[in-house]
Amino acid sequence: MGLEQLDRPVWSALTTRWAKIAEGDARAWRVDRDYGLFGAAADQSPESLAALAALVPERGELWVVERDAWPAAPGTRFLRQAECVQMVCERVTPGKSPAFEIVDLDEADAPAMYDLAMLTKPGPYAAHTNRLGAFIGVKQDGRLIAMAGERMKMPGLSEVSGVCTHPDHRGRGYAGALMRVVAERMLARGETPWLHAYASNAGAIGLYESLGFRLHGSVMASVVVRV
């Protein structure tokens, strides 16, 4: 299996390296609610879509990411949708050594990581998202001000995610430096780094290209809620 897994990234993750934290059955799966908000149906049959609808929380969201067009499951609607690009990296562009210290984050940092994610909204983030992979960060006076880590995983592939910087500390190169380290560690493990970016976010896409990421394709991210 290779990059074709990115055609259906959520399904690929839930049926491989995310299987231990998946809820549902062969018709539809979602990641454990403590870890995230992503879900996917096996196909567009009425049975699979109904199973996916059952996984949408009563008062909450489920995120669906697909390359092809999908209908809303019965009893649900799309709260919002956005086109995203997928980018992959076979080789990280060399960069200067950062003028700040990058540290590994652990479970003791989880509350600060959650607070930073809630403040900056880098994408779906839940109480245990930090446990989906290794995270690193930058601290100032003991306070977490920037971080990056890993999220969706499938054989041979790991997603760079959770990239965020406190608004008071942006423009200092934290995101690029953190992403470079995360991607280099993935490559050292024999995994290809990949990521999602909103297609409208030209600035972010430009940053990722400068780090060595290239465009792979586009997908639609749909936020699903109950009617």
PDB file of C-alpha atoms in Angstrom:
ATOM      1  CA  MET A   1       0.000   0.000   0.000  1.00  0.00           C
ATOM      2  CA  GLY A   2       1.190   3.495  -0.815  1.00  0.00           C
ATOM      3  CA  LEU A   3      -0.113   6.965  -1.610  1.00  0.00           C
ATOM      4  CA  GLU A   4      -3.402   5.545  -2.909  1.00  0.00           C
ATOM      5  CA  GLN A   5      -4.366   5.283   0.764  1.00  0.00           C
ATOM      6  CA  LEU A   6      -4.726   9.078   0.729  1.00  0.00           C
ATOM      7  CA  ASP A   7      -7.710   8.789  -1.630  1.00  0.00           C
ATOM      8  CA  ARG A   8      -9.712   7.863   1.495  1.00  0.00           C
ATOM      9  CA  PRO A   9      -7.414   8.951   4.342  1.00  0.00           C
ATOM     10  CA  VAL A  10      -9.822   8.520   7.256  1.00  0.00           C
ATOM     11  CA  TRP A  11     -11.000   5.084   6.137  1.00  0.00           C
ATOM     12  CA  SER A  12      -7.397   4.032   5.492  1.00  0.00           C
ATOM     13  CA  ALA A  13      -6.320   5.086   8.981  1.00  0.00           C
ATOM     14  CA  LEU A  14      -9.337   3.589  10.777  1.00  0.00           C
ATOM     15  CA  THR A  15      -8.906   0.211   9.099  1.00  0.00           C
ATOM     16  CA  THR A  16      -5.132  -0.025   9.657  1.00  0.00           C
ATOM     17  CA  ARG A  17      -3.028   1.840  12.209  1.00  0.00           C
ATOM     18  CA  TRP A  18      -6.015   3.500  13.928  1.00  0.00           C
ATOM     19  CA  ALA A  19      -7.951   0.229  14.217  1.00  0.00           C
ATOM     20  CA  LYS A  20      -7.306  -0.065  17.964  1.00  0.00           C
ATOM     21  CA  ILE A  21      -9.059   3.252  18.631  1.00  0.00           C
ATOM     22  CA  ALA A  22     -11.882   2.806  16.108  1.00  0.00           C
ATOM     23  CA  GLU A  23     -15.590   2.565  17.002  1.00  0.00           C
ATOM     24  CA  GLY A  24     -18.215   1.014  14.713  1.00  0.00           C
ATOM     25  CA  ASP A  25     -18.223  -1.990  12.408  1.00  0.00           C
ATOM     26  CA  ALA A  26     -17.263  -2.991   8.869  1.00  0.00           C
ATOM     27  CA  ARG A  27     -19.933  -0.653   7.415  1.00  0.00           C
ATOM     28  CA  ALA A  28     -18.598   2.517   9.093  1.00  0.00           C
ATOM     29  CA  TRP A  29     -15.971   3.523  11.626  1.00  0.00           C
ATOM     30  CA  ARG A  30     -15.093   6.600  13.630  1.00  0.00           C
ATOM     31  CA  VAL A  31     -12.088   7.331  15.805  1.00  0.00           C
ATOM     32  CA  ASP A  32     -12.653   7.105  19.565  1.00  0.00           C
ATOM     33  CA  ARG A  33     -14.261  10.380  20.667  1.00  0.00           C
ATOM     34  CA  ASP A  34     -11.438  11.100  23.105  1.00  0.00           C
ATOM     35  CA  TYR A  35      -8.945  11.017  20.227  1.00  0.00           C
ATOM     36  CA  GLY A  36     -10.708  12.929  17.490  1.00  0.00           C
ATOM     37  CA  LEU A  37     -13.729  13.660  15.327  1.00  0.00           C
ATOM     38  CA  PHE A  38     -13.078  11.700  12.129  1.00  0.00           C
ATOM     39  CA  GLY A  39     -15.317   9.038  10.612  1.00  0.00           C
ATOM     40  CA  ALA A  40     -15.822   7.191   7.328  1.00  0.00           C
ATOM     41  CA  ALA A  41     -18.235   4.753   5.727  1.00  0.00           C
ATOM     42  CA  ALA A  42     -17.127   1.681   3.802  1.00  0.00           C
ATOM     43  CA  ASP A  43     -18.989   2.861   0.696  1.00  0.00           C
ATOM     44  CA  GLN A  44     -21.996   4.899  -0.379  1.00  0.00           C
ATOM     45  CA  SER A  45     -24.548   2.118   0.051  1.00  0.00           C
ATOM     46  CA  PRO A  46     -27.638   2.941   2.149  1.00  0.00           C
ATOM     47  CA  GLU A  47     -26.480   0.470   4.805  1.00  0.00           C
ATOM     48  CA  SER A  48     -23.028   2.032   5.148  1.00  0.00           C
ATOM     49  CA  LEU A  49     -24.351   5.590   5.176  1.00  0.00           C
ATOM     50  CA  ALA A  50     -26.894   4.664   7.859  1.00  0.00           C
ATOM     51  CA  ALA A  51     -24.109   3.130   9.936  1.00  0.00           C
ATOM     52  CA  LEU A  52     -22.071   6.311   9.557  1.00  0.00           C
ATOM     53  CA  ALA A  53     -25.063   8.437  10.610  1.00  0.00           C
ATOM     54  CA  ALA A  54     -25.312   6.388  13.802  1.00  0.00           C
ATOM     55  CA  LEU A  55     -21.749   7.430  14.683  1.00  0.00           C
ATOM     56  CA  VAL A  56     -22.514  11.164  14.541  1.00  0.00           C
ATOM     57  CA  PRO A  57     -22.893  12.407  18.127  1.00  0.00           C
ATOM     58  CA  GLU A  58     -26.231  13.837  19.256  1.00  0.00           C
ATOM     59  CA  ARG A  59     -24.671  17.190  20.010  1.00  0.00           C
ATOM     60  CA  GLY A  60     -21.421  17.339  18.158  1.00  0.00           C
ATOM     61  CA  GLU A  61     -19.614  16.921  14.874  1.00  0.00           C
ATOM     62  CA  LEU A  62     -18.111  14.172  12.770  1.00  0.00           C
ATOM     63  CA  TRP A  63     -15.509  15.067  10.153  1.00  0.00           C
ATOM     64  CA  VAL A  64     -15.521  13.185   6.838  1.00  0.00           C
ATOM     65  CA  VAL A  65     -12.638  13.566   4.364  1.00  0.00           C
ATOM     66  CA  GLU A  66     -13.067  12.091   0.893  1.00  0.00           C
ATOM     67  CA  ARG A  67     -11.617  12.629  -2.568  1.00  0.00           C
ATOM     68  CA  ASP A  68     -14.884  11.766  -4.340  1.00  0.00           C
ATOM     69  CA  ALA A  69     -18.223  13.512  -3.805  1.00  0.00           C
ATOM     70  CA  TRP A  70     -20.283  11.904  -1.018  1.00  0.00           C
ATOM     71  CA  PRO A  71     -23.912  12.513  -0.042  1.00  0.00           C
ATOM     72  CA  ALA A  72     -24.904  13.393   3.502  1.00  0.00           C
ATOM     73  CA  ALA A  73     -25.886  10.295   5.473  1.00  0.00           C
ATOM     74  CA  PRO A  74     -29.617  10.001   6.279  1.00  0.00           C
ATOM     75  CA  GLY A  75     -30.631  12.110   9.251  1.00  0.00           C
ATOM     76  CA  THR A  76     -27.512  14.281   8.949  1.00  0.00           C
ATOM     77  CA  ARG A  77     -26.423  17.401   7.113  1.00  0.00           C
ATOM     78  CA  PHE A  78     -23.186  19.115   6.210  1.00  0.00           C
ATOM     79  CA  LEU A  79     -22.633  21.973   8.639  1.00  0.00           C
ATOM     80  CA  ARG A  80     -19.784  23.213   6.457  1.00  0.00           C
ATOM     81  CA  GLN A  81     -17.471  21.921   3.746  1.00  0.00           C
ATOM     82  CA  ALA A  82     -14.064  23.037   2.536  1.00  0.00           C
ATOM     83  CA  GLU A  83     -11.716  21.913  -0.196  1.00  0.00           C
ATOM     84  CA  CYS A  84      -8.350  20.809   1.099  1.00  0.00           C
ATOM     85  CA  VAL A  85      -5.116  19.897  -0.627  1.00  0.00           C
ATOM     86  CA  GLN A  86      -3.022  16.904   0.333  1.00  0.00           C
ATOM     87  CA  MET A  87       0.739  17.301   0.283  1.00  0.00           C
ATOM     88  CA  VAL A  88       3.471  14.695   0.649  1.00  0.00           C
ATOM     89  CA  CYS A  89       7.190  14.950   1.322  1.00  0.00           C
ATOM     90  CA  GLU A  90       9.844  12.513   0.111  1.00  0.00           C
ATOM     91  CA  ARG A  91      12.736  14.727   1.220  1.00  0.00           C
ATOM     92  CA  VAL A  92      12.818  17.646   3.630  1.00  0.00           C
ATOM     93  CA  THR A  93      14.433  20.825   2.333  1.00  0.00           C
ATOM     94  CA  PRO A  94      17.474  21.558   4.548  1.00  0.00           C
ATOM     95  CA  GLY A  95      17.144  24.620   6.749  1.00  0.00           C
ATOM     96  CA  LYS A  96      19.088  26.632   9.270  1.00  0.00           C
ATOM     97  CA  SER A  97      19.315  25.394  12.831  1.00  0.00           C
ATOM     98  CA  PRO A  98      16.593  27.160  14.828  1.00  0.00           C
ATOM     99  CA  ALA A  99      17.624  29.862  17.298  1.00  0.00           C
ATOM    100  CA  PHE A 100      15.260  28.377  19.895  1.00  0.00           C
ATOM    101  CA  GLU A 101      15.003  25.081  21.722  1.00  0.00           C
ATOM    102  CA  ILE A 102      12.620  22.406  20.472  1.00  0.00           C
ATOM    103  CA  VAL A 103      11.459  19.972  23.139  1.00  0.00           C
ATOM    104  CA  ASP A 104       9.605  16.671  23.120  1.00  0.00           C
ATOM    105  CA  LEU A 105       6.153  16.930  24.660  1.00  0.00           C
ATOM    106  CA  ASP A 106       4.666  14.249  26.900  1.00  0.00           C
ATOM    107  CA  GLU A 107       1.492  13.506  28.831  1.00  0.00           C
ATOM    108  CA  ALA A 108       2.322  16.176  31.408  1.00  0.00           C
ATOM    109  CA  ASP A 109       2.019  18.735  28.601  1.00  0.00           C
ATOM    110  CA  ALA A 110      -1.397  17.483  27.472  1.00  0.00           C
ATOM    111  CA  PRO A 111      -3.475  20.226  29.184  1.00  0.00           C
ATOM    112  CA  ALA A 112      -1.307  22.981  27.716  1.00  0.00           C
ATOM    113  CA  MET A 113      -1.419  21.327  24.284  1.00  0.00           C
ATOM    114  CA  TYR A 114      -5.205  21.147  24.422  1.00  0.00           C
ATOM    115  CA  ASP A 115      -5.494  24.783  25.499  1.00  0.00           C
ATOM    116  CA  LEU A 116      -3.180  25.930  22.693  1.00  0.00           C
ATOM    117  CA  ALA A 117      -5.164  23.927  20.140  1.00  0.00           C
ATOM    118  CA  MET A 118      -8.475  25.330  21.388  1.00  0.00           C
ATOM    119  CA  LEU A 119      -7.061  28.858  21.127  1.00  0.00           C
ATOM    120  CA  THR A 120      -5.549  28.530  17.651  1.00  0.00           C
ATOM    121  CA  LYS A 121      -7.887  25.965  15.987  1.00  0.00           C
ATOM    122  CA  PRO A 122      -5.330  24.015  13.896  1.00  0.00           C
ATOM    123  CA  GLY A 123      -8.033  21.447  13.089  1.00  0.00           C
ATOM    124  CA  PRO A 124     -10.020  18.820  14.995  1.00  0.00           C
ATOM    125  CA  TYR A 125      -8.351  18.294  18.369  1.00  0.00           C
ATOM    126  CA  ALA A 126      -9.685  16.266  21.293  1.00  0.00           C
ATOM    127  CA  ALA A 127      -8.595  15.451  24.836  1.00  0.00           C
ATOM    128  CA  HIS A 128      -6.259  12.614  23.763  1.00  0.00           C
ATOM    129  CA  THR A 129      -5.213  13.792  20.301  1.00  0.00           C
ATOM    130  CA  ASN A 130      -1.731  14.184  21.764  1.00  0.00           C
ATOM    131  CA  ARG A 131      -1.573  10.380  22.079  1.00  0.00           C
ATOM    132  CA  LEU A 132      -1.944   9.777  18.345  1.00  0.00           C
ATOM    133  CA  GLY A 133       1.776  10.279  17.790  1.00  0.00           C
ATOM    134  CA  ALA A 134       4.868  12.148  18.934  1.00  0.00           C
ATOM    135  CA  PHE A 135       4.508  15.899  19.501  1.00  0.00           C
ATOM    136  CA  ILE A 136       7.202  18.508  19.903  1.00  0.00           C
ATOM    137  CA  GLY A 137       7.006  22.136  20.896  1.00  0.00           C
ATOM    138  CA  VAL A 138       8.593  25.408  21.876  1.00  0.00           C
ATOM    139  CA  LYS A 139       8.246  26.827  25.371  1.00  0.00           C
ATOM    140  CA  GLN A 140       8.933  30.269  26.743  1.00  0.00           C
ATOM    141  CA  ASP A 141       9.388  30.649  30.487  1.00  0.00           C
ATOM    142  CA  GLY A 142       7.888  27.186  30.878  1.00  0.00           C
ATOM    143  CA  ARG A 143       4.768  28.036  28.842  1.00  0.00           C
ATOM    144  CA  LEU A 144       3.957  26.165  25.621  1.00  0.00           C
ATOM    145  CA  ILE A 145       3.803  28.659  22.748  1.00  0.00           C
ATOM    146  CA  ALA A 146       4.048  26.428  19.652  1.00  0.00           C
ATOM    147  CA  MET A 147       3.712  22.745  18.770  1.00  0.00           C
ATOM    148  CA  ALA A 148       3.472  20.209  15.954  1.00  0.00           C
ATOM    149  CA  GLY A 149       2.891  16.485  15.871  1.00  0.00           C
ATOM    150  CA  GLU A 150       1.326  13.471  14.192  1.00  0.00           C
ATOM    151  CA  ARG A 151      -2.271  12.409  13.559  1.00  0.00           C
ATOM    152  CA  MET A 152      -3.630  10.050  10.867  1.00  0.00           C
ATOM    153  CA  LYS A 153      -1.477   6.991  10.274  1.00  0.00           C
ATOM    154  CA  MET A 154      -1.620   4.187   7.762  1.00  0.00           C
ATOM    155  CA  PRO A 155       1.052   1.735   6.551  1.00  0.00           C
ATOM    156  CA  GLY A 156       4.093   3.724   5.455  1.00  0.00           C
ATOM    157  CA  LEU A 157       2.428   7.106   5.970  1.00  0.00           C
ATOM    158  CA  SER A 158       2.104   9.569   8.874  1.00  0.00           C
ATOM    159  CA  GLU A 159       0.275  12.893   8.863  1.00  0.00           C
ATOM    160  CA  VAL A 160       1.931  16.055  10.127  1.00  0.00           C
ATOM    161  CA  SER A 161      -0.739  17.815  12.174  1.00  0.00           C
ATOM    162  CA  GLY A 162      -1.546  19.902  15.219  1.00  0.00           C
ATOM    163  CA  VAL A 163       0.743  22.672  13.959  1.00  0.00           C
ATOM    164  CA  CYS A 164      -0.036  25.860  15.855  1.00  0.00           C
ATOM    165  CA  THR A 165       1.570  28.911  17.421  1.00  0.00           C
ATOM    166  CA  HIS A 166       0.172  31.208  20.084  1.00  0.00           C
ATOM    167  CA  PRO A 167      -0.997  34.468  18.426  1.00  0.00           C
ATOM    168  CA  ASP A 168       1.439  36.500  20.522  1.00  0.00           C
ATOM    169  CA  HIS A 169       4.421  34.550  19.172  1.00  0.00           C
ATOM    170  CA  ARG A 170       3.783  34.191  15.451  1.00  0.00           C
ATOM    171  CA  GLY A 171       6.181  35.228  12.711  1.00  0.00           C
ATOM    172  CA  ARG A 172       9.259  33.775  14.413  1.00  0.00           C
ATOM    173  CA  GLY A 173       9.667  30.590  12.387  1.00  0.00           C
ATOM    174  CA  TYR A 174       8.318  28.187  14.982  1.00  0.00           C
ATOM    175  CA  ALA A 175       5.876  26.343  12.693  1.00  0.00           C
ATOM    176  CA  GLY A 176       8.386  25.704   9.926  1.00  0.00           C
ATOM    177  CA  ALA A 177      11.109  24.530  12.302  1.00  0.00           C
ATOM    178  CA  LEU A 178       8.766  22.213  14.180  1.00  0.00           C
ATOM    179  CA  MET A 179       7.331  20.734  10.997  1.00  0.00           C
ATOM    180  CA  ARG A 180      10.807  20.109   9.615  1.00  0.00           C
ATOM    181  CA  VAL A 181      11.741  18.083  12.705  1.00  0.00           C
ATOM    182  CA  VAL A 182       8.464  16.128  12.690  1.00  0.00           C
ATOM    183  CA  ALA A 183       8.851  15.277   8.988  1.00  0.00           C
ATOM    184  CA  GLU A 184      12.520  14.337   9.346  1.00  0.00           C
ATOM    185  CA  ARG A 185      11.686  11.934  12.171  1.00  0.00           C
ATOM    186  CA  MET A 186       8.957  10.313  10.069  1.00  0.00           C
ATOM    187  CA  LEU A 187      11.321   9.848   7.146  1.00  0.00           C
ATOM    188  CA  ALA A 188      13.942   8.361   9.477  1.00  0.00           C
ATOM    189  CA  ARG A 189      11.335   5.745  10.493  1.00  0.00           C
ATOM    190  CA  GLY A 190      10.746   4.863   6.862  1.00  0.00           C
ATOM    191  CA  GLU A 191       7.408   6.707   6.687  1.00  0.00           C
ATOM    192  CA  THR A 192       6.319   9.340   4.171  1.00  0.00           C
ATOM    193  CA  PRO A 193       5.091  12.566   5.813  1.00  0.00           C
ATOM    194  CA  TRP A 194       1.878  14.032   4.452  1.00  0.00           C
ATOM    195  CA  LEU A 195      -0.573  16.720   5.477  1.00  0.00           C
ATOM    196  CA  HIS A 196      -3.819  18.502   4.738  1.00  0.00           C
ATOM    197  CA  ALA A 197      -4.150  22.250   4.133  1.00  0.00           C
ATOM    198  CA  TYR A 198      -7.154  24.340   3.222  1.00  0.00           C
ATOM    199  CA  ALA A 199      -6.926  25.019  -0.516  1.00  0.00           C
ATOM    200  CA  SER A 200      -7.605  28.706   0.146  1.00  0.00           C
ATOM    201  CA  ASN A 201      -4.652  29.060   2.526  1.00  0.00           C
ATOM    202  CA  ALA A 202      -1.968  30.069   0.046  1.00  0.00           C
ATOM    203  CA  GLY A 203       0.405  31.206   2.785  1.00  0.00           C
ATOM    204  CA  ALA A 204       0.406  27.840   4.532  1.00  0.00           C
ATOM    205  CA  ILE A 205       0.769  25.952   1.241  1.00  0.00           C
ATOM    206  CA  GLY A 206       3.755  28.121   0.354  1.00  0.00           C
ATOM    207  CA  LEU A 207       5.387  27.352   3.698  1.00  0.00           C
ATOM    208  CA  TYR A 208       4.864  23.631   3.245  1.00  0.00           C
ATOM    209  CA  GLU A 209       6.321  23.750  -0.259  1.00  0.00           C
ATOM    210  CA  SER A 210       9.410  25.513   1.104  1.00  0.00           C
ATOM    211  CA  LEU A 211       9.882  22.592   3.511  1.00  0.00           C
ATOM    212  CA  GLY A 212       9.822  20.033   0.692  1.00  0.00           C
ATOM    213  CA  PHE A 213       6.147  19.100   0.519  1.00  0.00           C
ATOM    214  CA  ARG A 214       4.524  18.776  -2.911  1.00  0.00           C
ATOM    215  CA  LEU A 215       0.886  18.752  -3.949  1.00  0.00           C
ATOM    216  CA  HIS A 216      -0.595  15.263  -4.208  1.00  0.00           C
ATOM    217  CA  GLY A 217      -4.312  15.849  -4.712  1.00  0.00           C
ATOM    218  CA  SER A 218      -7.408  17.481  -3.293  1.00  0.00           C
ATOM    219  CA  VAL A 219     -10.159  16.268  -0.977  1.00  0.00           C
ATOM    220  CA  MET A 220     -13.340  17.659   0.514  1.00  0.00           C
ATOM    221  CA  ALA A 221     -13.511  17.999   4.287  1.00  0.00           C
ATOM    222  CA  SER A 222     -17.131  17.876   5.463  1.00  0.00           C
ATOM    223  CA  VAL A 223     -18.334  18.586   8.989  1.00  0.00           C
ATOM    224  CA  VAL A 224     -21.381  16.397   9.617  1.00  0.00           C
ATOM    225  CA  VAL A 225     -24.053  17.027  12.260  1.00  0.00           C
ATOM    226  CA  ARG A 226     -27.445  15.499  12.964  1.00  0.00           C
ATOM    227  CA  VAL A 227     -30.485  17.173  11.445  1.00  0.00           C
TER     228      VAL A 227
END
